[in-house]
Short mmCIF file of C-alpha atoms and ligand atoms in Angstrom, two decimals:
data_model
loop_
_atom_site.label_atom_id
_atom_site.label_comp_id
_atom_site.label_asym_id
_atom_site.label_seq_id
_atom_site.Cartn_x
_atom_site.Cartn_y
_atom_site.Cartn_z
CA UNK A 855 37.02 -1.37 -24.41
CA UNK A 856 36.61 2.11 -22.04
CA UNK A 857 40.22 3.44 -22.62
CA UNK A 858 39.42 5.37 -19.75
CA UNK A 859 36.27 7.01 -20.99
CA UNK A 860 33.32 6.57 -19.04
CA UNK A 861 30.44 4.68 -21.06
CA UNK A 862 27.01 5.94 -20.77
CA UNK A 863 23.88 3.43 -21.17
CA UNK A 864 20.36 5.07 -21.25
CA UNK A 865 17.35 2.69 -21.34
CA UNK A 866 14.14 3.66 -22.13
CA UNK A 867 10.85 1.25 -20.47
CA UNK A 868 7.48 1.28 -22.01
CA UNK A 869 5.04 -0.96 -20.52
CA UNK A 870 4.19 -3.21 -17.93
CA UNK A 871 6.52 -4.12 -14.72
CA UNK A 872 7.27 -7.20 -16.53
CA UNK A 873 9.29 -4.85 -18.56
CA UNK A 874 10.64 -2.43 -15.79
CA UNK A 875 11.96 -5.65 -14.00
CA UNK A 876 13.39 -6.72 -17.42
CA UNK A 877 14.99 -3.55 -17.93
CA UNK A 878 16.58 -3.60 -14.31
CA UNK A 879 18.25 -6.96 -15.64
CA UNK A 880 19.56 -5.14 -19.49
CA UNK A 881 21.26 -2.76 -16.51
CA UNK A 882 22.63 -4.94 -14.63
CA UNK A 883 24.18 -6.84 -17.94
CA UNK A 884 25.29 -3.65 -19.15
CA UNK A 885 26.73 -2.71 -16.10
CA UNK A 886 29.12 -5.56 -15.77
CA UNK A 887 30.14 -4.70 -19.33
CA UNK A 888 31.57 -1.48 -18.06
CA UNK A 889 28.82 1.00 -18.79
CA UNK A 890 27.13 3.57 -16.02
CA UNK A 891 23.35 3.76 -16.49
CA UNK A 892 22.39 7.38 -16.93
CA UNK A 893 18.97 9.13 -16.79
CA UNK A 894 20.27 11.52 -19.51
CA UNK A 895 19.78 10.55 -23.39
CA UNK A 896 21.67 13.11 -24.60
CA UNK A 897 25.16 11.93 -23.76
CA UNK A 898 24.57 8.10 -23.71
CA UNK A 899 26.65 6.15 -25.85
CA UNK A 900 24.45 3.53 -25.61
CA UNK A 901 20.65 3.49 -25.57
CA UNK A 902 18.12 0.77 -25.33
CA UNK A 903 14.40 1.13 -26.18
CA UNK A 904 12.68 -1.40 -24.34
CA UNK A 905 9.37 -1.54 -26.31
CA UNK A 906 5.68 -2.63 -25.41
CA UNK A 907 2.90 -4.28 -27.90
CA UNK A 908 -0.05 -4.69 -25.46
CA UNK A 909 -1.77 -1.68 -27.32
CA UNK A 910 -1.26 0.47 -30.28
CA UNK A 911 -0.27 3.64 -28.32
CA UNK A 912 2.28 1.71 -26.85
CA UNK A 913 4.06 0.41 -30.36
CA UNK A 914 3.72 4.03 -31.33
CA UNK A 915 5.46 5.80 -28.43
CA UNK A 916 8.35 3.31 -29.49
CA UNK A 917 8.49 4.30 -32.55
CA UNK A 918 8.26 7.77 -31.94
CA UNK A 919 11.89 7.00 -29.68
CA UNK A 920 13.31 5.29 -32.40
CA UNK A 921 13.01 8.32 -35.01
CA UNK A 922 14.19 10.45 -32.13
CA UNK A 923 17.34 9.10 -31.41
CA UNK A 924 18.60 9.32 -35.50
CA UNK A 925 19.63 12.51 -34.38
CA UNK A 926 21.89 11.13 -31.72
CA UNK A 927 23.63 9.06 -34.26
CA UNK A 928 24.11 11.45 -36.50
CA UNK A 929 25.94 13.39 -34.17
CA UNK A 930 27.98 10.58 -32.63
CA UNK A 931 28.39 8.26 -35.15
CA UNK A 932 29.69 5.90 -32.55
CA UNK A 933 27.08 5.62 -30.21
CA UNK A 934 24.94 2.35 -30.23
CA UNK A 935 21.17 1.90 -30.59
CA UNK A 936 18.91 -1.43 -29.57
CA UNK A 937 15.62 -1.71 -29.61
CA UNK A 938 14.06 -4.97 -27.66
CA UNK A 939 10.99 -6.11 -25.28
CA UNK A 940 7.27 -7.25 -26.89
CA UNK A 941 7.09 -4.99 -29.70
CA UNK A 942 10.52 -6.91 -31.12
CA UNK A 943 8.80 -10.46 -30.89
CA UNK A 944 6.39 -9.26 -33.46
CA UNK A 945 8.30 -10.09 -37.12
CA UNK A 946 6.32 -7.26 -39.02
CA UNK A 947 7.45 -5.25 -36.32
CA UNK A 948 10.90 -6.36 -36.49
CA UNK A 949 11.09 -5.83 -40.17
CA UNK A 950 9.64 -2.37 -39.41
CA UNK A 951 12.64 -1.28 -37.10
CA UNK A 952 15.09 -2.64 -39.39
CA UNK A 953 14.24 -0.30 -41.74
CA UNK A 954 15.98 2.29 -39.49
CA UNK A 955 19.60 2.08 -40.93
CA UNK A 956 20.81 3.55 -37.46
CA UNK A 957 19.50 0.79 -35.24
CA UNK A 958 22.22 -1.28 -34.54
CA UNK A 959 20.06 -4.36 -33.27
CA UNK A 960 17.32 -5.86 -32.04
CA UNK A 961 15.91 -8.50 -30.24
CA UNK A 962 12.55 -9.96 -28.74
CA UNK A 963 11.93 -10.96 -24.95
CA UNK A 964 13.45 -14.41 -25.36
CA UNK A 965 16.74 -13.39 -25.86
CA UNK A 966 17.93 -10.34 -23.54
CA UNK A 967 20.50 -13.01 -22.37
CA UNK A 968 22.46 -12.57 -25.59
CA UNK A 969 22.87 -8.74 -24.78
CA UNK A 970 26.76 -8.67 -24.17
CA UNK A 971 27.26 -10.07 -27.65
CA UNK A 972 24.87 -7.91 -29.89
CA UNK A 973 26.94 -4.72 -27.63
CA UNK A 974 29.75 -6.30 -28.71
CA UNK A 975 29.28 -6.68 -32.34
CA UNK A 976 27.84 -3.08 -32.55
CA UNK A 977 31.17 -1.65 -30.85
CA UNK A 978 33.64 -3.68 -33.28
CA UNK A 979 31.24 -2.48 -35.95
CA UNK A 980 30.12 -6.05 -37.02
CA UNK A 981 26.77 -7.01 -39.02
CA UNK A 982 23.69 -5.10 -37.67
CA UNK A 983 22.09 -8.17 -35.68
CA UNK A 984 17.69 -8.67 -35.82
CA UNK A 985 17.35 -11.63 -33.66
CA UNK A 986 13.68 -13.29 -33.32
CA UNK A 987 12.65 -15.28 -30.70
CA UNK A 988 13.78 -18.79 -30.00
CA UNK A 989 10.99 -21.12 -30.59
CA UNK A 990 11.56 -22.43 -26.71
CA UNK A 991 12.08 -19.52 -24.55
CA UNK A 992 14.40 -20.37 -21.49
CA UNK A 993 14.62 -18.81 -18.30
CA UNK A 994 18.27 -17.36 -17.24
CA UNK A 995 18.82 -17.14 -13.70
CA UNK A 996 22.34 -15.63 -14.25
CA UNK A 997 21.59 -12.36 -15.67
CA UNK A 998 22.63 -9.54 -13.03
CA UNK A 999 19.91 -7.34 -11.51
CA UNK A 1000 20.47 -3.40 -11.24
CA UNK A 1001 17.44 -2.36 -9.12
CA UNK A 1002 16.27 1.47 -10.20
CA UNK A 1003 15.24 1.48 -6.18
CA UNK A 1004 16.52 0.68 -3.24
CA UNK A 1005 13.26 -0.07 -1.07
CA UNK A 1006 10.69 -1.15 -4.36
CA UNK A 1007 11.41 -4.09 -6.27
CA UNK A 1008 9.94 -6.51 -8.65
CA UNK A 1009 10.57 -10.61 -8.52
CA UNK A 1010 9.30 -12.44 -11.48
CA UNK A 1011 8.17 -15.81 -10.65
CA UNK A 1012 7.46 -16.48 -13.98
CA UNK A 1013 7.11 -15.75 -17.57
CA UNK A 1014 4.81 -16.21 -20.35
CA UNK A 1015 1.16 -17.03 -20.49
CA UNK A 1016 -0.82 -19.64 -21.95
CA UNK A 1017 -4.24 -18.06 -21.74
CA UNK A 1018 -4.74 -16.37 -25.45
CA UNK A 1019 -7.43 -14.14 -24.44
CA UNK A 1020 -8.29 -13.18 -27.83
CA UNK A 1021 -7.70 -9.12 -27.78
CA UNK A 1022 -4.14 -9.92 -26.06
CA UNK A 1023 -0.45 -9.94 -27.87
CA UNK A 1024 0.97 -11.30 -24.89
CA UNK A 1025 1.23 -15.12 -25.20
CA UNK A 1026 2.68 -14.34 -28.46
CA UNK A 1027 5.25 -12.05 -27.47
CA UNK A 1028 6.01 -13.45 -24.29
CA UNK A 1029 5.81 -17.22 -24.95
CA UNK A 1030 4.33 -19.96 -23.12
CA UNK A 1031 4.37 -20.30 -19.25
CA UNK A 1032 7.69 -21.11 -17.74
CA UNK A 1033 8.01 -20.82 -13.47
CA UNK A 1034 11.42 -20.02 -11.88
CA UNK A 1035 12.39 -22.59 -9.47
CA UNK A 1036 11.12 -21.89 -5.50
CA UNK A 1037 14.59 -21.86 -4.36
CA UNK A 1038 15.85 -19.09 -6.45
CA UNK A 1039 12.92 -16.87 -5.83
CA UNK A 1040 13.04 -17.47 -2.09
CA UNK A 1041 16.93 -16.50 -2.03
CA UNK A 1042 16.02 -13.55 -4.07
CA UNK A 1043 13.41 -12.04 -1.88
CA UNK A 1044 15.67 -13.18 1.39
CA UNK A 1045 18.23 -11.24 0.03
CA UNK A 1046 15.60 -8.00 -0.62
CA UNK A 1047 14.48 -8.26 2.71
CA UNK A 1048 18.25 -8.33 3.90
CA UNK A 1049 18.86 -5.45 2.23
CA UNK A 1050 15.83 -3.59 3.41
CA UNK A 1051 13.81 -3.78 0.58
CA UNK A 1052 10.00 -2.88 2.11
CA UNK A 1053 7.74 -3.06 -1.11
CA UNK A 1054 8.33 -6.61 -2.82
CA UNK A 1055 5.86 -7.49 -5.63
CA UNK A 1056 5.74 -11.16 -7.07
CA UNK A 1057 5.35 -10.86 -11.01
CA UNK A 1058 3.72 -12.70 -13.63
CA UNK A 1059 1.44 -12.66 -16.43
CA UNK A 1060 -1.04 -15.23 -14.16
CA UNK A 1061 0.84 -15.63 -10.61
CA UNK A 1062 -1.97 -18.06 -10.30
CA UNK A 1063 -0.71 -20.75 -12.62
CA UNK A 1064 2.66 -20.54 -11.05
CA UNK A 1065 4.58 -24.01 -10.74
CA UNK A 1066 2.12 -25.85 -13.17
CA UNK A 1067 5.21 -26.55 -14.99
CA UNK A 1068 7.25 -27.62 -12.45
CA UNK A 1069 8.26 -30.81 -10.36
CA UNK A 1070 6.12 -31.40 -7.54
CA UNK A 1071 3.59 -28.64 -8.58
CA UNK A 1072 4.31 -25.45 -6.01
CA UNK A 1073 2.00 -23.06 -6.22
CA UNK A 1074 2.07 -19.17 -5.37
CA UNK A 1075 0.47 -20.28 -1.93
CA UNK A 1076 3.43 -22.20 -1.28
CA UNK A 1077 5.89 -19.30 -2.17
CA UNK A 1078 3.35 -16.68 -0.02
CA UNK A 1079 3.83 -19.47 2.79
CA UNK A 1080 7.47 -19.63 2.73
CA UNK A 1081 8.00 -16.03 2.20
CA UNK A 1082 5.80 -15.63 5.49
CA UNK A 1083 8.39 -17.40 7.46
CA UNK A 1084 11.35 -14.96 6.98
CA UNK A 1085 12.16 -12.55 9.18
CA UNK A 1086 11.52 -8.99 8.07
CA UNK A 1087 9.39 -5.43 7.98
CA UNK A 1088 8.00 -5.45 4.09
CA UNK A 1089 4.67 -5.43 2.33
CA UNK A 1090 4.41 -8.31 -0.46
CA UNK A 1091 2.30 -7.83 -3.13
CA UNK A 1092 1.32 -9.98 -6.09
CA UNK A 1093 0.80 -8.65 -9.69
CA UNK A 1094 -1.19 -10.31 -11.68
CA UNK A 1095 -3.92 -12.58 -11.01
CA UNK A 1096 -6.61 -14.68 -13.47
CA UNK A 1097 -10.13 -14.91 -12.06
CA UNK A 1098 -10.33 -18.64 -13.44
CA UNK A 1099 -7.30 -19.76 -11.58
CA UNK A 1100 -7.77 -17.81 -7.94
CA UNK A 1101 -7.68 -20.69 -5.34
CA UNK A 1102 -8.85 -20.88 -1.94
CA UNK A 1103 -5.50 -21.99 -1.16
CA UNK A 1104 -4.04 -18.54 -2.57
CA UNK A 1105 -6.68 -16.45 -0.68
CA UNK A 1106 -6.15 -18.55 2.70
CA UNK A 1107 -2.10 -17.76 2.07
CA UNK A 1108 -2.87 -14.07 1.34
CA UNK A 1109 -5.23 -13.98 4.28
CA UNK A 1110 -2.98 -15.60 6.90
CA UNK A 1111 0.25 -14.00 5.83
CA UNK A 1112 1.55 -11.14 8.06
CA UNK A 1113 3.24 -9.54 5.03
CA UNK A 1114 0.75 -9.73 2.69
CA UNK A 1115 -0.79 -6.34 1.72
CA UNK A 1116 -4.42 -6.03 1.88
CA UNK A 1117 -5.41 -5.37 -1.34
CA UNK A 1118 -5.54 -7.60 -4.82
CA UNK A 1119 -5.71 -7.12 -8.48
CA UNK A 1120 -8.46 -8.92 -10.50
CA UNK A 1121 -8.65 -8.30 -13.77
CA UNK A 1122 -12.43 -8.24 -15.00
CA UNK A 1123 -11.85 -7.35 -18.62
CA UNK A 1124 -15.76 -7.19 -18.99
CA UNK A 1125 -19.18 -7.48 -16.83
CA UNK A 1126 -21.04 -9.45 -19.81
CA UNK A 1127 -20.70 -12.95 -19.35
CA UNK A 1128 -21.27 -13.02 -23.51
CA UNK A 1129 -18.24 -10.83 -23.73
CA UNK A 1130 -16.00 -12.88 -21.67
CA UNK A 1131 -16.94 -15.84 -23.37
CA UNK A 1132 -15.71 -14.24 -27.18
CA UNK A 1133 -12.49 -12.82 -25.08
CA UNK A 1134 -11.86 -16.65 -24.09
CA UNK A 1135 -11.80 -15.57 -20.30
CA UNK A 1136 -13.13 -19.06 -19.05
CA UNK A 1137 -14.99 -17.71 -16.16
CA UNK A 1138 -18.37 -16.29 -15.92
CA UNK A 1139 -19.74 -13.14 -13.60
CA UNK A 1140 -21.23 -15.45 -11.07
CA UNK A 1141 -17.49 -17.19 -11.04
CA UNK A 1142 -15.80 -13.35 -10.70
CA UNK A 1143 -18.08 -12.88 -7.97
CA UNK A 1144 -17.71 -15.87 -6.00
CA UNK A 1145 -13.74 -15.16 -5.57
CA UNK A 1146 -14.51 -11.05 -4.78
CA UNK A 1147 -16.69 -12.37 -1.99
CA UNK A 1148 -14.40 -15.02 -0.82
CA UNK A 1149 -11.39 -12.77 -0.41
CA UNK A 1150 -13.34 -10.12 1.10
CA UNK A 1151 -14.60 -12.83 3.51
CA UNK A 1152 -11.26 -13.85 4.56
CA UNK A 1153 -9.33 -10.83 4.23
CA UNK A 1154 -11.12 -7.61 6.26
CA UNK A 1155 -11.47 -4.96 4.47
CA UNK A 1156 -9.38 -5.98 1.75
CA UNK A 1157 -9.28 -3.32 -1.27
CA UNK A 1158 -9.31 -4.67 -4.94
CA UNK A 1159 -8.41 -3.15 -8.25
CA UNK A 1160 -9.26 -4.23 -11.99
CA UNK A 1161 -8.35 -3.98 -15.33
CA UNK A 1162 -11.26 -3.53 -17.74
CA UNK A 1163 -11.49 -3.04 -21.49
CA UNK A 1164 -14.17 -0.96 -23.04
CA UNK A 1165 -15.23 -1.33 -26.89
CA UNK A 1166 -14.42 -4.80 -27.39
CA UNK A 1167 -15.68 -6.28 -30.86
CA UNK A 1168 -19.58 -6.64 -30.43
CA UNK A 1169 -19.51 -5.01 -27.10
CA UNK A 1170 -23.61 -4.06 -26.98
CA UNK A 1171 -24.92 -0.75 -24.79
CA UNK A 1172 -26.37 -3.93 -22.47
CA UNK A 1173 -23.15 -5.48 -22.13
CA UNK A 1174 -21.81 -2.22 -21.15
CA UNK A 1175 -24.24 -1.62 -18.81
CA UNK A 1176 -23.50 -4.83 -17.23
CA UNK A 1177 -19.70 -3.74 -16.55
CA UNK A 1178 -21.04 -0.79 -14.96
CA UNK A 1179 -23.15 -2.78 -12.83
CA UNK A 1180 -20.31 -5.03 -11.64
CA UNK A 1181 -18.20 -1.86 -11.14
CA UNK A 1182 -20.77 -0.53 -8.48
CA UNK A 1183 -21.28 -3.92 -7.00
CA UNK A 1184 -17.53 -4.84 -6.10
CA UNK A 1185 -16.48 -0.96 -5.51
CA UNK A 1186 -13.09 -1.15 -6.85
CA UNK A 1187 -10.58 1.06 -5.00
CA UNK A 1188 -9.39 1.94 -8.39
CA UNK A 1189 -9.64 0.80 -12.07
CA UNK A 1190 -7.21 0.35 -15.42
CA UNK A 1191 -9.82 1.26 -17.70
CA UNK A 1192 -8.51 0.41 -21.33
CA UNK A 1193 -10.10 1.18 -25.03
CA UNK A 1194 -9.99 -1.95 -26.95
CA UNK A 1195 -6.97 -2.00 -29.28
CA UNK A 1196 -6.75 -4.69 -32.21
CA UNK A 1197 -3.58 -6.36 -32.41
CA UNK A 1198 -2.48 -7.83 -35.40
CA UNK A 1199 -2.34 -11.66 -35.30
CA UNK A 1200 -4.64 -11.97 -32.61
CA UNK A 1201 -8.09 -13.74 -33.07
CA UNK A 1202 -10.07 -10.12 -31.79
CA UNK A 1203 -8.62 -8.37 -34.26
CA UNK A 1204 -10.41 -9.95 -37.38
CA UNK A 1205 -14.05 -10.15 -35.29
CA UNK A 1206 -16.89 -8.52 -37.00
CA UNK A 1207 -18.44 -5.47 -35.28
CA UNK A 1208 -15.56 -3.77 -34.33
CA UNK A 1209 -16.62 -0.79 -32.14
CA UNK A 1210 -16.79 2.99 -33.42
CA UNK A 1211 -14.19 5.08 -32.12
CA UNK A 1212 -16.77 7.75 -30.85
CA UNK A 1213 -18.90 4.84 -28.94
CA UNK A 1214 -15.76 3.31 -27.02
CA UNK A 1215 -14.66 6.84 -26.27
CA UNK A 1216 -18.06 7.90 -24.81
CA UNK A 1217 -18.48 4.29 -22.71
CA UNK A 1218 -14.81 4.88 -21.28
CA UNK A 1219 -15.97 8.37 -20.42
CA UNK A 1220 -18.80 6.91 -18.52
CA UNK A 1221 -16.75 4.47 -16.95
CA UNK A 1222 -13.95 6.92 -15.42
CA UNK A 1223 -16.76 8.78 -14.01
CA UNK A 1224 -18.61 5.75 -12.28
CA UNK A 1225 -15.00 5.07 -10.89
CA UNK A 1226 -14.10 8.52 -10.06
CA UNK A 1227 -17.32 8.72 -7.77
CA UNK A 1228 -16.32 5.77 -6.40
CA UNK A 1229 -12.88 6.75 -5.53
CA UNK A 1230 -13.86 9.96 -3.67
CA UNK A 1231 -15.86 8.10 -1.58
CA UNK A 1232 -13.19 5.87 -0.32
CA UNK A 1233 -10.87 8.53 -0.04
CA UNK A 1234 -13.19 10.70 2.02
CA UNK A 1235 -13.92 8.11 4.18
CA UNK A 1236 -9.82 7.85 5.19
CA UNK A 1237 -10.42 11.16 6.44
CA UNK A 1238 -9.14 11.22 10.31
CA UNK A 1239 -7.65 8.13 9.80
CA UNK A 1240 -4.22 7.09 10.62
CA UNK A 1241 -2.32 4.92 8.06
CA UNK A 1242 0.97 3.52 7.06
CA UNK A 1243 2.66 4.69 4.55
CA UNK A 1244 5.81 3.83 2.46
CA UNK A 1245 7.21 7.04 1.15
CA UNK A 1246 8.19 7.39 -2.58
CA UNK A 1247 10.54 10.78 -2.37
CA UNK A 1248 9.75 14.73 -3.24
CA UNK A 1249 6.52 15.34 -4.98
CA UNK A 1250 7.52 16.87 -8.17
CA UNK A 1251 5.17 19.95 -8.34
CA UNK A 1252 6.04 21.21 -4.61
CA UNK A 1253 9.78 21.17 -3.18
CA UNK A 1254 8.43 20.65 0.51
CA UNK A 1255 5.80 18.28 -0.26
CA UNK A 1256 6.15 14.55 0.03
CA UNK A 1257 4.63 11.48 -2.03
CA UNK A 1258 4.20 8.34 -0.47
CA UNK A 1259 1.84 5.03 -0.71
CA UNK A 1260 -0.41 3.18 1.36
CA UNK A 1261 -0.22 -0.56 1.13
CA UNK A 1262 -3.13 -0.80 -1.32
CA UNK A 1263 -1.72 1.91 -3.60
CA UNK A 1264 -3.47 5.12 -3.08
CA UNK A 1265 -0.99 8.08 -2.99
CA UNK A 1266 -0.48 10.06 0.05
CA UNK A 1267 0.81 13.85 -0.03
CA UNK A 1268 2.32 15.88 3.20
CA UNK A 1269 4.63 17.88 3.98
CA UNK A 1270 8.31 17.03 6.26
CA UNK A 1271 11.33 19.27 7.04
CA UNK A 1272 12.86 15.53 7.08
CA UNK A 1273 13.55 13.25 4.26
CA UNK A 1274 11.53 9.91 5.23
CA UNK A 1275 12.15 8.40 1.36
CA UNK A 1276 12.32 4.74 1.33
CA UNK A 1277 10.98 3.99 4.71
CA UNK A 1278 7.50 3.42 6.45
CA UNK A 1279 5.94 5.99 8.50
CA UNK A 1280 2.16 6.82 9.95
CA UNK A 1281 0.19 9.65 8.27
CA UNK A 1282 -3.05 11.45 9.82
CA UNK A 1283 -5.20 11.88 6.73
CA UNK A 1284 -6.71 15.49 7.05
CA UNK A 1285 -8.10 15.42 3.35
CA UNK A 1286 -9.14 13.28 0.25
CA UNK A 1287 -10.15 14.19 -3.45
CA UNK A 1288 -10.17 11.73 -6.32
CA UNK A 1289 -6.86 10.90 -6.86
CA UNK A 1290 -4.95 11.34 -3.91
CA UNK A 1291 -5.03 11.46 -0.08
CA UNK A 1292 -3.44 14.73 2.36
CA UNK A 1293 -2.06 14.31 5.63
CA UNK A 1294 0.22 15.05 7.96
CA UNK A 1295 3.07 13.06 10.07
N1 5AD B 2624 -6.52 -3.56 -26.21
C1 5AD B 2624 -7.09 -2.77 -25.03
N2 5AD B 2624 -6.58 -3.40 -23.54
C2 5AD B 2624 -5.44 -4.57 -23.62
N3 5AD B 2624 -5.16 -5.41 -22.66
C3 5AD B 2624 -4.43 -6.10 -22.77
N4 5AD B 2624 -4.92 -6.11 -24.65
C4 5AD B 2624 -5.47 -5.44 -24.48
C5 5AD B 2624 -5.57 -4.83 -25.99
N5 5AD B 2624 -5.63 -5.55 -27.18
C6 5AD B 2624 -5.38 -4.68 -20.98
C7 5AD B 2624 -6.08 -5.97 -20.23
C8 5AD B 2624 -4.70 -6.08 -19.58
C9 5AD B 2624 -4.37 -5.26 -19.29
C10 5AD B 2624 -2.95 -5.64 -18.90
O1 5AD B 2624 -3.85 -4.66 -20.65
O2 5AD B 2624 -7.05 -5.14 -19.53
O3 5AD B 2624 -5.19 -6.74 -18.14
FE1 SF4 B 2625 -2.69 -11.48 -22.06
FE2 SF4 B 2625 -5.21 -12.86 -20.90
FE3 SF4 B 2625 -2.33 -14.05 -20.74
FE4 SF4 B 2625 -3.11 -11.69 -19.07
S1 SF4 B 2625 -3.77 -13.90 -19.13
S2 SF4 B 2625 -1.23 -11.59 -20.25
S3 SF4 B 2625 -4.80 -11.01 -20.42
S4 SF4 B 2625 -3.52 -13.49 -22.61
#
């Protein structure tokens, strides 16, 4: 295929860690076809855009990337452009992408194993291919992985979601829950540890329901316990959990594991029982706060993070106040705040009482202000303490400054003559602001 030429592929990844993990498989597959992966889109012979559909903004970004590459194709008609990911699992978006004549192929999240075939067809000037997902999506263990980082790794433990929260597109674009076999997951983690990986995240849309579809019903607690028997020096993270399925068994496994990072992401979405019901979340605030209490009791000094949607259809000022109350009560380390974005085909998109944008924005700002003051208190309280960090590399803005993260994902900047990227070191915190900590080795 190569005629001595070095074929280069450039991959754009939009959206969540699941997409990051998928892109590492796309890279692995392309390398086994003979491509090298490049950060430079201008020199690429193949461009893959791995899209996200979670909010309107993500979809607009994907369309703008596709638009931008028309120019590359005009300059180099032999180059190949492919689009994949969650957005392509929706028929109306696939139809839209077909209308970009320079896109060679597009496929949804369930057809990634066919990537070599799509690339081959495009290179041999075959017919353009636009492949919707199969009805029953399966797991392909054989796709090779090319990890972006040498010390931080995503390990998917399950795919898909069965929950159908009324605002969310994920169950429609990633299909029903499918769990990987424990032996495959544990073997992958073991290999990562042996290769010196320091930060391993077990990934799934709802890691609490891991294993329900497998014989013997292994749980995420079982995975944590098995991984904790391995020898190594690493942090183990979980992403993401659903409060309705968080079990005492899982919390016990986290608290007794020597590797589990002392932090937990527990999406709240709203502090109002009425809105949670309209969201089809299957828990109320009493249940949510009981999980928080159990985590705080069993895991001393654990820090919590969350996802919150503001301006869901029908959200009143009173409902929103309840969200602020929960945020004040739980005191999250940080929160991911989203303005509700209607997704075509989901029940919430056609609910009455959609909230005007000005009100959504005003509530969003009030929530962010409240959280910023809490985050600032946390960071101030860190001054004088010594913390273990994993070094991420040089800061983008300052040559002599390095960026690192604590086990609970707080950003720590420090100066150093030596490059400790990918290693654990201890930093004494000298200063904190709302978004970061500063310290010295
Ligand atoms: N609008 C806004 N935020 C959303 N999320 C999911 N769907 C939507 C939507 N339609 C948020 C939820 C979820 C996070 C990953 O994205 O908070 O937990
Ligand atoms: Fe979406 Fe709800 Fe599934 Fe999370 S649990 S992916 S918010 S449907």
